[in-house]
Structure formats: C-alpha cells, structure tokens
mmCIF file of C-alpha atoms in Angstrom:
data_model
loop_
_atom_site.group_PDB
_atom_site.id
_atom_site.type_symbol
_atom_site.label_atom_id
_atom_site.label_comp_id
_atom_site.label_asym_id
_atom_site.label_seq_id
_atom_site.Cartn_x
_atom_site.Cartn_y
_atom_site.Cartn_z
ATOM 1 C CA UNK A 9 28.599 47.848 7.474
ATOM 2 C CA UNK A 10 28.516 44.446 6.047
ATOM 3 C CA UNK A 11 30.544 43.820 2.679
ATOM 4 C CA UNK A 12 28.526 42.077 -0.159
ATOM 5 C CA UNK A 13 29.775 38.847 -1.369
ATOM 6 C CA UNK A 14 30.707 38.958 -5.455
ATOM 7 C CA UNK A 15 28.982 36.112 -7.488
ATOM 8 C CA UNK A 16 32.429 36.657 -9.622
ATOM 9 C CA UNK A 17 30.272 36.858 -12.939
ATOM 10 C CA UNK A 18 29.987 39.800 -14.727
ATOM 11 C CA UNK A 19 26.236 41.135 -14.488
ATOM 12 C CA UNK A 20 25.045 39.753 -11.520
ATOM 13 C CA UNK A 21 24.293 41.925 -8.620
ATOM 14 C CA UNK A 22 26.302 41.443 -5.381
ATOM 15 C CA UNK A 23 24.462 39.160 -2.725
ATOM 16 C CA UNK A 24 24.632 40.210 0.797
ATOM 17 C CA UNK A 25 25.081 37.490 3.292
ATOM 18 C CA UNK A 26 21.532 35.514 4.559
ATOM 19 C CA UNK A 27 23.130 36.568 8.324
ATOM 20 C CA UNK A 28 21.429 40.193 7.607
ATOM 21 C CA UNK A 29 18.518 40.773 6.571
ATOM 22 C CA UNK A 30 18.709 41.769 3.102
ATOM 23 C CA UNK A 31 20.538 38.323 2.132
ATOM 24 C CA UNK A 32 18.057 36.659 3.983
ATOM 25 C CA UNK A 33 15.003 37.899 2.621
ATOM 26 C CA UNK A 34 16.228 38.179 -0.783
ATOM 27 C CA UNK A 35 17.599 34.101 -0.226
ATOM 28 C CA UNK A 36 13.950 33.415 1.073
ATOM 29 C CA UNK A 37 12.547 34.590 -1.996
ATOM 30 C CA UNK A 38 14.553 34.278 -4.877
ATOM 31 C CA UNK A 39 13.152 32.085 -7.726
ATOM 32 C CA UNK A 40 15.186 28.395 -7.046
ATOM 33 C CA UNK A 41 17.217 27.018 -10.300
ATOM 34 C CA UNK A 42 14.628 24.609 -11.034
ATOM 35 C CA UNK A 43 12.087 27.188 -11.399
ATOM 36 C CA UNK A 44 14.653 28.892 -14.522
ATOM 37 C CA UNK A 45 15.120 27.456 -17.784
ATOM 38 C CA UNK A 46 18.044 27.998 -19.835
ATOM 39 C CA UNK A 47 17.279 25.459 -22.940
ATOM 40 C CA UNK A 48 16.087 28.286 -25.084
ATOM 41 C CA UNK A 49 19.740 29.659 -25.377
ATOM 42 C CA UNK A 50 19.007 32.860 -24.123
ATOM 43 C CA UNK A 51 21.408 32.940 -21.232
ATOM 44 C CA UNK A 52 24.967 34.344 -21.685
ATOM 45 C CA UNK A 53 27.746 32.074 -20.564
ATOM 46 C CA UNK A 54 27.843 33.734 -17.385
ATOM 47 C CA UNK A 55 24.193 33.230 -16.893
ATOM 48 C CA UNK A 56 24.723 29.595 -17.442
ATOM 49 C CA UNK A 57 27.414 29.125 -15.210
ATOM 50 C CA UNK A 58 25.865 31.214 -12.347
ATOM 51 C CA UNK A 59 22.928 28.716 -12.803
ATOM 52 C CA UNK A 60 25.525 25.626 -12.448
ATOM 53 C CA UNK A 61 27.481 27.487 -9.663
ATOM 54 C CA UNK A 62 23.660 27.012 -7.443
ATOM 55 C CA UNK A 63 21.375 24.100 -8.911
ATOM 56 C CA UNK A 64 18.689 23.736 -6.549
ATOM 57 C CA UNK A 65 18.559 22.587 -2.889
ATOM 58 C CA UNK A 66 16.782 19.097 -3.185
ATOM 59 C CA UNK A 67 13.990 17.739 -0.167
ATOM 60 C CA UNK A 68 15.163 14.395 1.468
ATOM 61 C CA UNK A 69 14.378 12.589 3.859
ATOM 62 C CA UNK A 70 15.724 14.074 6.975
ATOM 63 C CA UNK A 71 14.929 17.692 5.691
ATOM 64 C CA UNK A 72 10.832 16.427 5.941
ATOM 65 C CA UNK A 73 11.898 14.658 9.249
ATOM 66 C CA UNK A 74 13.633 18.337 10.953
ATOM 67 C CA UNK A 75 10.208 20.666 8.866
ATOM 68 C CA UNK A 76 7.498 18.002 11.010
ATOM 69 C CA UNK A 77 9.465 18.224 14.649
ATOM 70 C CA UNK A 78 9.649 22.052 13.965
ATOM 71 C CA UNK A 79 6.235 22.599 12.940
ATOM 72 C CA UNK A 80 5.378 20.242 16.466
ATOM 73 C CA UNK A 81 7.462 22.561 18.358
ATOM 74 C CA UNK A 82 6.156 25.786 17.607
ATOM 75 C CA UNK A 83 2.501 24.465 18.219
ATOM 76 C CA UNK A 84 3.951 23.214 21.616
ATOM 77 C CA UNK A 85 6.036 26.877 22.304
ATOM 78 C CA UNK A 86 2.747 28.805 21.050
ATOM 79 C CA UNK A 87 1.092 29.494 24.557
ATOM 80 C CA UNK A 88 4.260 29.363 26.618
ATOM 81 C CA UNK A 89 4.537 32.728 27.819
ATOM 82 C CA UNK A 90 7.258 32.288 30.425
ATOM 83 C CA UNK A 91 10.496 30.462 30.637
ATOM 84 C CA UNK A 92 12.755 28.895 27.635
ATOM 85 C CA UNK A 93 10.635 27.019 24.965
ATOM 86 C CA UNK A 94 11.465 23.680 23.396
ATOM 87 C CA UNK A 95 13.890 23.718 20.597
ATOM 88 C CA UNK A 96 15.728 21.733 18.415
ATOM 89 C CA UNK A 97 19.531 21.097 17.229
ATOM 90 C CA UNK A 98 20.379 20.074 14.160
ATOM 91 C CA UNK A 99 23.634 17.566 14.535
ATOM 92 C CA UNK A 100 26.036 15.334 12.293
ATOM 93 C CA UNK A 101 28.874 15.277 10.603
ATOM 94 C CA UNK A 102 30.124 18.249 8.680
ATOM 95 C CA UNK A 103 28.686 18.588 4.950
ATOM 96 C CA UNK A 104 25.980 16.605 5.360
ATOM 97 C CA UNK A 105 23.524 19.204 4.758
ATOM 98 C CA UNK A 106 22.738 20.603 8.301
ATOM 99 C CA UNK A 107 23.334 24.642 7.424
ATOM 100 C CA UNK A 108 21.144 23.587 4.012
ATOM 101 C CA UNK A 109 18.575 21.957 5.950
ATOM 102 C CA UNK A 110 17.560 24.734 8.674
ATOM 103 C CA UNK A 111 17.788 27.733 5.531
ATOM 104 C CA UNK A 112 15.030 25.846 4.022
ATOM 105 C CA UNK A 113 12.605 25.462 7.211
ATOM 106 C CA UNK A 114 13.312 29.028 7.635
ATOM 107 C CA UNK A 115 12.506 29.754 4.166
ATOM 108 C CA UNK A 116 9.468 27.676 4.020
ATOM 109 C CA UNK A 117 8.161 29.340 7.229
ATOM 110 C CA UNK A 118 8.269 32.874 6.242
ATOM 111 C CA UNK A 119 7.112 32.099 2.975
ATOM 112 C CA UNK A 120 4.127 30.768 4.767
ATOM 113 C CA UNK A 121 3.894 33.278 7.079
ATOM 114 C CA UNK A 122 4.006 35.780 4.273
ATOM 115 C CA UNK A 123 0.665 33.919 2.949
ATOM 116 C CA UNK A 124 -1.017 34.412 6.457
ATOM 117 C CA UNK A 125 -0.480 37.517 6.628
ATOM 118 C CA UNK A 126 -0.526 39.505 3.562
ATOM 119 C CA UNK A 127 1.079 43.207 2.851
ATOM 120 C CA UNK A 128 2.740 43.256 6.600
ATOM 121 C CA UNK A 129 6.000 43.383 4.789
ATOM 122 C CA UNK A 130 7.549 44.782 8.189
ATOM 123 C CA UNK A 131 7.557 41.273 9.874
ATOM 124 C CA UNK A 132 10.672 39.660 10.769
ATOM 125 C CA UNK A 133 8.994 35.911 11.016
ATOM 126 C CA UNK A 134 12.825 34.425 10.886
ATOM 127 C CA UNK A 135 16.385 35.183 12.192
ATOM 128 C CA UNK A 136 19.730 33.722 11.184
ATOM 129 C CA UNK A 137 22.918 33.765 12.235
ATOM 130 C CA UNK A 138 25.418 32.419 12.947
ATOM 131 C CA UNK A 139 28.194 32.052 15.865
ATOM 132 C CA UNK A 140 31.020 34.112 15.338
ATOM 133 C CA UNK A 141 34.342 32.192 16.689
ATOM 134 C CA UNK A 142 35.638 32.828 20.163
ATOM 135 C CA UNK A 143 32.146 34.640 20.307
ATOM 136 C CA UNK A 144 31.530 36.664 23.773
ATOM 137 C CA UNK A 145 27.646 37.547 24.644
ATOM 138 C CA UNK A 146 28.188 40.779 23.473
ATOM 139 C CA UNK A 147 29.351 39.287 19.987
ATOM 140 C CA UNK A 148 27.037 37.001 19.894
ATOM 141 C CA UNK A 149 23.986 39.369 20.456
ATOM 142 C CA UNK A 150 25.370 41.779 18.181
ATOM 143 C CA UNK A 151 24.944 39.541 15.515
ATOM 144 C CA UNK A 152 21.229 39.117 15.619
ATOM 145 C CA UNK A 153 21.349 43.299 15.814
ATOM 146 C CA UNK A 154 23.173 43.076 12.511
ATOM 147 C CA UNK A 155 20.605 41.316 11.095
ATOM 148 C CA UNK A 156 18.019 43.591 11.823
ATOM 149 C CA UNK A 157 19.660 46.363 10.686
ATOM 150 C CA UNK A 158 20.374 48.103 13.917
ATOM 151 C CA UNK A 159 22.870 50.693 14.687
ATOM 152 C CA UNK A 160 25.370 49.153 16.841
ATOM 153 C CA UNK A 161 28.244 51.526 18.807
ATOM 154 C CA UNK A 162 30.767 51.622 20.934
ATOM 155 C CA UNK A 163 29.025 52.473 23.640
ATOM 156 C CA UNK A 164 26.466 50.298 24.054
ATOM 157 C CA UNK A 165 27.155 47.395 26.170
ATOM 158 C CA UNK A 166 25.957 43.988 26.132
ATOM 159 C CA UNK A 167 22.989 44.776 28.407
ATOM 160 C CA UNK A 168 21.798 47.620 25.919
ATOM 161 C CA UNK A 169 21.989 45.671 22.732
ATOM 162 C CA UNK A 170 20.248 42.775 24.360
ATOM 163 C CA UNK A 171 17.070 44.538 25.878
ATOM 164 C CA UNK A 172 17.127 46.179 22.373
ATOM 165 C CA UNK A 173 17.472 43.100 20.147
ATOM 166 C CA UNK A 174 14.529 41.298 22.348
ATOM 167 C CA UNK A 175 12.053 44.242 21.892
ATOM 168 C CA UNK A 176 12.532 44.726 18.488
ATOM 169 C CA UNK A 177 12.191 40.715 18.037
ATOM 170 C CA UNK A 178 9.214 41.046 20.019
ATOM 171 C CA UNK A 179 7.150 44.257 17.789
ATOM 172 C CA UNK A 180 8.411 42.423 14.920
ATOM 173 C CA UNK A 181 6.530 39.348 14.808
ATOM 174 C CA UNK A 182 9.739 36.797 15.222
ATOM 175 C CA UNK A 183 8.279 33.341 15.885
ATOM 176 C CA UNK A 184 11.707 31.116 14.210
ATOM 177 C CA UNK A 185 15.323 31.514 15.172
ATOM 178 C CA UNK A 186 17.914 29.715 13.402
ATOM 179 C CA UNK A 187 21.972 29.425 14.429
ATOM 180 C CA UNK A 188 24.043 28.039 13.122
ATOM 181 C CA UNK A 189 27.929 26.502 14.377
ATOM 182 C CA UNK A 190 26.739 26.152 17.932
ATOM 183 C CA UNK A 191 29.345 24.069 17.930
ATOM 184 C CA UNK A 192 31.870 27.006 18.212
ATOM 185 C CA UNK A 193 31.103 27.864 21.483
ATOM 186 C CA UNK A 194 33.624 26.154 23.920
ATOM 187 C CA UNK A 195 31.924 26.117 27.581
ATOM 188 C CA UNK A 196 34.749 25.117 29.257
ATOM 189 C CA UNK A 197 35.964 28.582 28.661
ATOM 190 C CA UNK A 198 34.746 31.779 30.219
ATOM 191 C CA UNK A 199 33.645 33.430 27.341
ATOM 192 C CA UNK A 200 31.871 30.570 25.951
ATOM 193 C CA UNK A 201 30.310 29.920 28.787
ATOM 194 C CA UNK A 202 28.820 33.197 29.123
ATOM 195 C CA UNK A 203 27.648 33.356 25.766
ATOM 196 C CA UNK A 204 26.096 29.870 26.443
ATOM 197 C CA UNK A 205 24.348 31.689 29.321
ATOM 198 C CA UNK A 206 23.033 34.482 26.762
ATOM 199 C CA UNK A 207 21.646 31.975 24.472
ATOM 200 C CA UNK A 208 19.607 30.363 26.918
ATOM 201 C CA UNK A 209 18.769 34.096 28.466
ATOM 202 C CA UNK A 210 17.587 35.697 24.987
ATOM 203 C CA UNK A 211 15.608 31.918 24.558
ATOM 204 C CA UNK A 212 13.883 33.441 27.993
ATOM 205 C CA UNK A 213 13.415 37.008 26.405
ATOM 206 C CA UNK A 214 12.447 36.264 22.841
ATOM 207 C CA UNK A 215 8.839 34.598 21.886
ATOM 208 C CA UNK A 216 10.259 32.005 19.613
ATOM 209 C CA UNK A 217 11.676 28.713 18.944
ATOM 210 C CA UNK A 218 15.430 28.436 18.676
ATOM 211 C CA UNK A 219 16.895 25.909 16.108
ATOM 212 C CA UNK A 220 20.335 24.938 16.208
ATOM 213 C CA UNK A 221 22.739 23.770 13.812
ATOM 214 C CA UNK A 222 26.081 21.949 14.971
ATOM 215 C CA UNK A 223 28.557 19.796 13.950
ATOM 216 C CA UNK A 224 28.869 16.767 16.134
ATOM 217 C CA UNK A 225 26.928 18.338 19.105
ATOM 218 C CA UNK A 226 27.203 15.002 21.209
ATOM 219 C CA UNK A 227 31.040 15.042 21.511
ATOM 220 C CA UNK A 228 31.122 18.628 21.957
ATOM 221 C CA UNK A 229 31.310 21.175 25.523
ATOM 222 C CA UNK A 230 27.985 22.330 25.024
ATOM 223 C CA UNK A 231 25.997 19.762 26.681
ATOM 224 C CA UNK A 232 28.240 18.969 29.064
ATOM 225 C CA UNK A 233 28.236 20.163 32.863
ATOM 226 C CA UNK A 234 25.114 22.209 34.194
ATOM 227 C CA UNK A 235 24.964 24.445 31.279
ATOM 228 C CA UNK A 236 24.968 21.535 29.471
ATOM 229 C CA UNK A 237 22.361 19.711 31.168
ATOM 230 C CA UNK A 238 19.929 23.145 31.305
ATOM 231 C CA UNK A 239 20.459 22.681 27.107
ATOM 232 C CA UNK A 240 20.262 18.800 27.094
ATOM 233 C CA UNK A 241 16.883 19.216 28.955
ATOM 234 C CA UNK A 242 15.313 21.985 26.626
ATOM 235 C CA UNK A 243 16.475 20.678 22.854
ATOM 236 C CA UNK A 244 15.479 17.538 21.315
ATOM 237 C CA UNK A 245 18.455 16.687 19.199
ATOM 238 C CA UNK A 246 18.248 15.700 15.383
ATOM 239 C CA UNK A 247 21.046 13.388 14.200
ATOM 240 C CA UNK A 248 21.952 14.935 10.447
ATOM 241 C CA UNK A 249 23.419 11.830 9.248
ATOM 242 C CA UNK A 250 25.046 10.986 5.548
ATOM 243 C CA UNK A 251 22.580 9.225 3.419
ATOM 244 C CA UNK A 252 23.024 5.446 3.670
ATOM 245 C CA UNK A 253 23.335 2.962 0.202
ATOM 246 C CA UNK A 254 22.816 -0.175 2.262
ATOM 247 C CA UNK A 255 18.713 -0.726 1.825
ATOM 248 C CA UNK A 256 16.759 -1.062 -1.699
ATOM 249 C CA UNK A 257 14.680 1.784 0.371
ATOM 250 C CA UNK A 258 18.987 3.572 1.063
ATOM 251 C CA UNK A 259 19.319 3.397 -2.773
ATOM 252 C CA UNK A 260 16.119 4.596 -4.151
ATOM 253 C CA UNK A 261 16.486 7.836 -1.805
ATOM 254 C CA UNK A 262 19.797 8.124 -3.015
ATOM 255 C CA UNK A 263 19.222 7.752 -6.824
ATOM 256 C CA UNK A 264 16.295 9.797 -6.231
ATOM 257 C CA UNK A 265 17.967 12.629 -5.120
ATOM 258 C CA UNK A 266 20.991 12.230 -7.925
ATOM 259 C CA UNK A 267 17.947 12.136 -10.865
ATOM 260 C CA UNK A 268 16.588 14.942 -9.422
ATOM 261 C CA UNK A 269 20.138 17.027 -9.600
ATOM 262 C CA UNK A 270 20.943 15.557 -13.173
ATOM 263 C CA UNK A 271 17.324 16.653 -14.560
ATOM 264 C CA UNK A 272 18.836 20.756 -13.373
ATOM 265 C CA UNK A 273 21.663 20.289 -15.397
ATOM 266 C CA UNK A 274 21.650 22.316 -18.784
ATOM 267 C CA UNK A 275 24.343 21.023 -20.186
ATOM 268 C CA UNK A 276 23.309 20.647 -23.998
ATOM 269 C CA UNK A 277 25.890 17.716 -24.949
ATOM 270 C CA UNK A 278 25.344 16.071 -21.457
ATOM 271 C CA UNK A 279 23.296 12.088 -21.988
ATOM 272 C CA UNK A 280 20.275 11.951 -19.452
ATOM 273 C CA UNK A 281 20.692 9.083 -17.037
ATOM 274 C CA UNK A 282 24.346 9.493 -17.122
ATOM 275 C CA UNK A 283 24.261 10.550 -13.231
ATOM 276 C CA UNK A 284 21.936 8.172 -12.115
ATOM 277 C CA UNK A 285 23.763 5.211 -13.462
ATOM 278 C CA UNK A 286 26.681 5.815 -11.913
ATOM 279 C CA UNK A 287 24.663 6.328 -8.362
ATOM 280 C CA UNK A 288 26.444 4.361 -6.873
ATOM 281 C CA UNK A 289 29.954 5.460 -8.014
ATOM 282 C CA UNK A 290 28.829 8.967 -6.656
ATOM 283 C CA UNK A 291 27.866 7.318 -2.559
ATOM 284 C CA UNK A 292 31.286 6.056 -2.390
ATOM 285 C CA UNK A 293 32.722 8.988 -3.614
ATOM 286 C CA UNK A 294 31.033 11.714 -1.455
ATOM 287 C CA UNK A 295 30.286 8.988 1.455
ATOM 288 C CA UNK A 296 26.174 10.011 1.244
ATOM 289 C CA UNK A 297 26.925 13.565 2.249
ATOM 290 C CA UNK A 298 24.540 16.075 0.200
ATOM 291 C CA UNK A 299 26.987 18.914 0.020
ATOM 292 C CA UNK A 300 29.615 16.777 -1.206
ATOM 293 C CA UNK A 301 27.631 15.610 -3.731
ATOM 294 C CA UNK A 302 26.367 19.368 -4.806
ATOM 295 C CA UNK A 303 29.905 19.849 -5.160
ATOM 296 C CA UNK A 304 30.585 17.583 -7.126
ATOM 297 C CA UNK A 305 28.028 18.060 -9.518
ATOM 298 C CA UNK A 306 28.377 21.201 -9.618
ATOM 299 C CA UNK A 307 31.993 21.422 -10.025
ATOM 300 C CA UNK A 308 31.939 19.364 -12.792
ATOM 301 C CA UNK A 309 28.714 21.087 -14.714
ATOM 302 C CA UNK A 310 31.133 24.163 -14.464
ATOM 303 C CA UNK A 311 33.972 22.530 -15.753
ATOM 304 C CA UNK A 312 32.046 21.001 -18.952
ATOM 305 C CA UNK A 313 31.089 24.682 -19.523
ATOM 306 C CA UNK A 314 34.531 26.369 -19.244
ATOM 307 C CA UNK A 315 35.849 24.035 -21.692
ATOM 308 C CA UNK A 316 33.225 23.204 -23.858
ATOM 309 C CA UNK A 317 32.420 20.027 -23.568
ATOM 310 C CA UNK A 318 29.040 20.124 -22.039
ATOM 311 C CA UNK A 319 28.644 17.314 -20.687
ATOM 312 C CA UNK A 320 29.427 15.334 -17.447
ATOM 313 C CA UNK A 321 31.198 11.697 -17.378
ATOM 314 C CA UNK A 322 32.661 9.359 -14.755
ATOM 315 C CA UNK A 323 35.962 10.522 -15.855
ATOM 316 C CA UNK A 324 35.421 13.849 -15.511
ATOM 317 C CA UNK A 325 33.464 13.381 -11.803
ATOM 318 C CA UNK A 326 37.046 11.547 -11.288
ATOM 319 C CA UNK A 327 38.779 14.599 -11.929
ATOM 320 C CA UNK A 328 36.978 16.992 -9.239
ATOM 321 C CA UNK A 329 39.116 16.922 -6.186
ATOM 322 C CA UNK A 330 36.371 17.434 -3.335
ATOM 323 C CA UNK A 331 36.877 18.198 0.481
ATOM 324 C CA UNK A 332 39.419 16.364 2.809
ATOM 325 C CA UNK A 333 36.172 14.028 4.862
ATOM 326 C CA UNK A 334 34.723 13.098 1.202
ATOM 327 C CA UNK A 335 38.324 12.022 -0.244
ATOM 328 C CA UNK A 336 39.262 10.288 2.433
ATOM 329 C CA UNK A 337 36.031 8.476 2.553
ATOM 330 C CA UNK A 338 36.614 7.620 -1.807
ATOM 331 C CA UNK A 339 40.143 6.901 -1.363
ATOM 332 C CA UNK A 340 40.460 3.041 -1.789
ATOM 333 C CA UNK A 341 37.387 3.835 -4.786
ATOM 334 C CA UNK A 342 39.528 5.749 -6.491
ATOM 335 C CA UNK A 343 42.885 3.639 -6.486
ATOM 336 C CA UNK A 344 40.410 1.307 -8.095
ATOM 337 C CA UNK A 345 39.603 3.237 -11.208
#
C-alpha cells in the first residue's frame, strides 16, 4: 500500500504520489494556483502558505518545444502495430525543469483526451513512474502495476506481472507513458541491463509512446553498447537546458517567466515589479534553472508569511540558501553583495 505524502498544513487532505494513480489523476486535474485567488482574505494562514508552498508551473520555451515533438510522435506511432515506436527523452542538467516538463504533457494530454472522449472515466490515457534505484525488471514493472492499482504478490514473477501490466494497458486506452530518472539504470550492470531489456520489451508490448526523463542522458550507460545503440536508434533526444540571459530574445523569456511568477504572489505588503527588476539578479543566482528559481520564490513568499512581513526583497532572496548546483553557480554573485 502506498503511504500518502502530508502537505504539513493543518486542513489539507493528504496527496498520494502522481506515481499511482490517484496522485496522478487528482495532479492532472486539480485547479493550478493561478486559477485561485486569495486577495479577498478569505484564506487561513495555512491556506495561504499552501498556495505559496505550489505557485503555478509556468509554459516556456522548451516545454512548447517537448508538447510539438510529442504530439509529432504519437501521429507517427498511431498505425504502428508491431515493433517499438518512436519516443522521446527528456535530458539536461538536474533542476532544470525536466520531471516539470513531461507532468505537464501528460497532463495536457489526458485532459484532452478526457474532451474526446467524454464520461469514459475508466481510461488510463497516461502512465507515470518513475525508476526505482538499483531497479530489476521485476521492480521496474511492478511499478507501472502500482499505478494501476493492481494487486501485486509474492508469487507472481516478473513474467506474470508483465503480461498483466501490458493487457490491462492495452483494455485501458494507454496511448502516453512517461518515466522518469532513466538515468538510474546502470547497463553496465546485470540488473540494469535487464531492466533496460524490459523497457524496450514492454515498448514492444504496450500501444504507446514512451517519454523519458533523465539527467544528463549523453554521459550516461544507457546509450552506450548495443542496448544502447537499440535506444539511441528509437528516441530522439531533447536537450533540457537552463534558460540562457545572453540574447535581448534570452532576457525577455527570462523576465517573462519571473513576471509571470511575481503576478501569483499574494503577498499583500509585497511592491509589483519588485521580481522583475531584479531579473537579472535572480539568472545568476539560480544559473537559468526553473526549479531553482521556483524555489527560490517560493521559499521566500513563505518566509515573508511566517514572519509577517509580506513581502519579498533582494535581501531577503539573499537569505534563501538554495541547492548545492544553483549556489555554486551564484557564488562569486553573492561575495559581491
């Protein structure tokens, strides 16, 4: 049985994980933060900090670039009836937005496959998961099982659970399938290299594109030897990289996508623009990766609510201590301040 994850605030219901699918479903269609308004006072403190704690996941450039080469790819895998389809890996450095990206094609699809076909609530359009470390085939397909909501026990082996998984996949309808940390699988072990094998073999069994996500797939054992080349020869690959500041074209995108985060906040002492002038201060800091800079927005929206100032300045974005890659990236910006 899956644990729920706590949101921590007092009120909110437990979320399950979007790896079964309860959290996925109820991911795919809960209302996004831009869509709630909290400038009426209404909300509780906890409300308001739950809000903070999410924002909203904003559309950039590469998201519209990975949506257009998926929605080309399942027009190209729609008549193939035998053999692995095309499919496509997601790749770049880590917190630049890659896990992000492929939840919202997934979301968008099944929200649009919801629309073609109304009241068939028993479709399973999408899968997600993800690899679990030192994953074996059996581990692996037993997470997709998990998803689904089948009974998994001891004594059903690997070959069980797989013809299993595929049928169901198959009376349900599953045209998307989204995993994520590929990159966990080592091939130049055994067991990754058998699970390697099942990933291309339930490609084989299963109706639907595959979508990747990995960190750094290039430099990684998973495209290298046969196996490797059997992948490399299926999979266009995506480069996920950091948004650049370089280009007027760089730094619109980028101040863009800050404007768009500051006009979510609901701070009620915070001064509009604030964000979006320092733009620039916020590339060096988070080095153009998205998740950085969701953290640190975030972060600091939560820490103008715990202590009442409501509002967000440089000196307090200065004070959020972000992951390892973005502070090493900001450290000669910040022995400048």
């Amino acid at each position: 049985m899956v644990s729920p994850i706590s949101t921590g605030a007092v009120g909110f219901a437990p979320l399950a994980p979007p790896t079964v699918w309860q959290g996925w479903d109820a991911f795919v269609h809960r209302a996004p933060a831009s869509a709630r308004d909290v400038t009426d006072g209404a909300w509780s403190q906890a409300e308001r900090e739950d809000y903070h704690s999410e924002l909203a996941v904003m559309r950039t450039p590469a998201m519209d670039s990975v949506f257009t080469a998926v929605r080309r790819l399942l027009l190209l895998n729609r008549r193939q009836q035998a053999g692995a389809r095309r499919g496509l890996i997601i790749s770049g450095p880590a917190t630049t937005g890659k896990t992000t990206t492929m939840m919202a094609l997934g979301r968008s699809f099944q929200l649009a496959d919801a629309r073609q076909h109304p009241g068939h609530t028993g479709r399973r359009p999408v899968v997600f998961i993800s690899v679990p470390p030192a994953a074996t085939p059996k581990m692996l397909v037993s997470e997709f099982a998990r998803f689904l909501g089948m009974p998994l026990t001891d004594r059903l082996n690997q070959t069980q659970i797989t013809g299993s998984v595929c049928d169901l996949l198959c009376e349900l309808g599953t045209q998307l399938v989204l995993i994520d940390d590929v990159h966990l699988l080592d091939t130049q072990r055994r067991a990754g290299a058998e699970t390697s094998d099942q990933l291309k073999h339930l490609g084989e069994r299963i109706p639907a594109t595959f979508v990747y996500s990995a960190i750094d797939v290039e430099t990684s054992s998973l495209l290298s030897g046969v196996r490797g080349a059997q992948i490399a020869g299926r999979f266009k690959i995506f480069r996920h990289r950091p948004l650049a500041y370089a280009t007027e074209q760089d730094r619109a995108v980028w101040d863009d996508l800050v404007g768009a985060m500051e006009d979510l906040l609901r701070l009620r002492a915070h001064r509009p623009g604030t964000l979006v002038k320092h733009a620039p201060y916020l590339h060096a800091r988070t080095g153009g990766r998205i998740g950085s800079l969701s953290h640190l927005i975030r972060e600091a929206a939560l820490i103008a609510l715990t202590e009442g100032t409501e509002r967000i300045t440089k000196q307090l974005l200065g004070e959020v201590e972000l992951d390892a890659a973005a502070e090493a990236q900001a450290r000669p910006i910040r022995r400048k301040q």
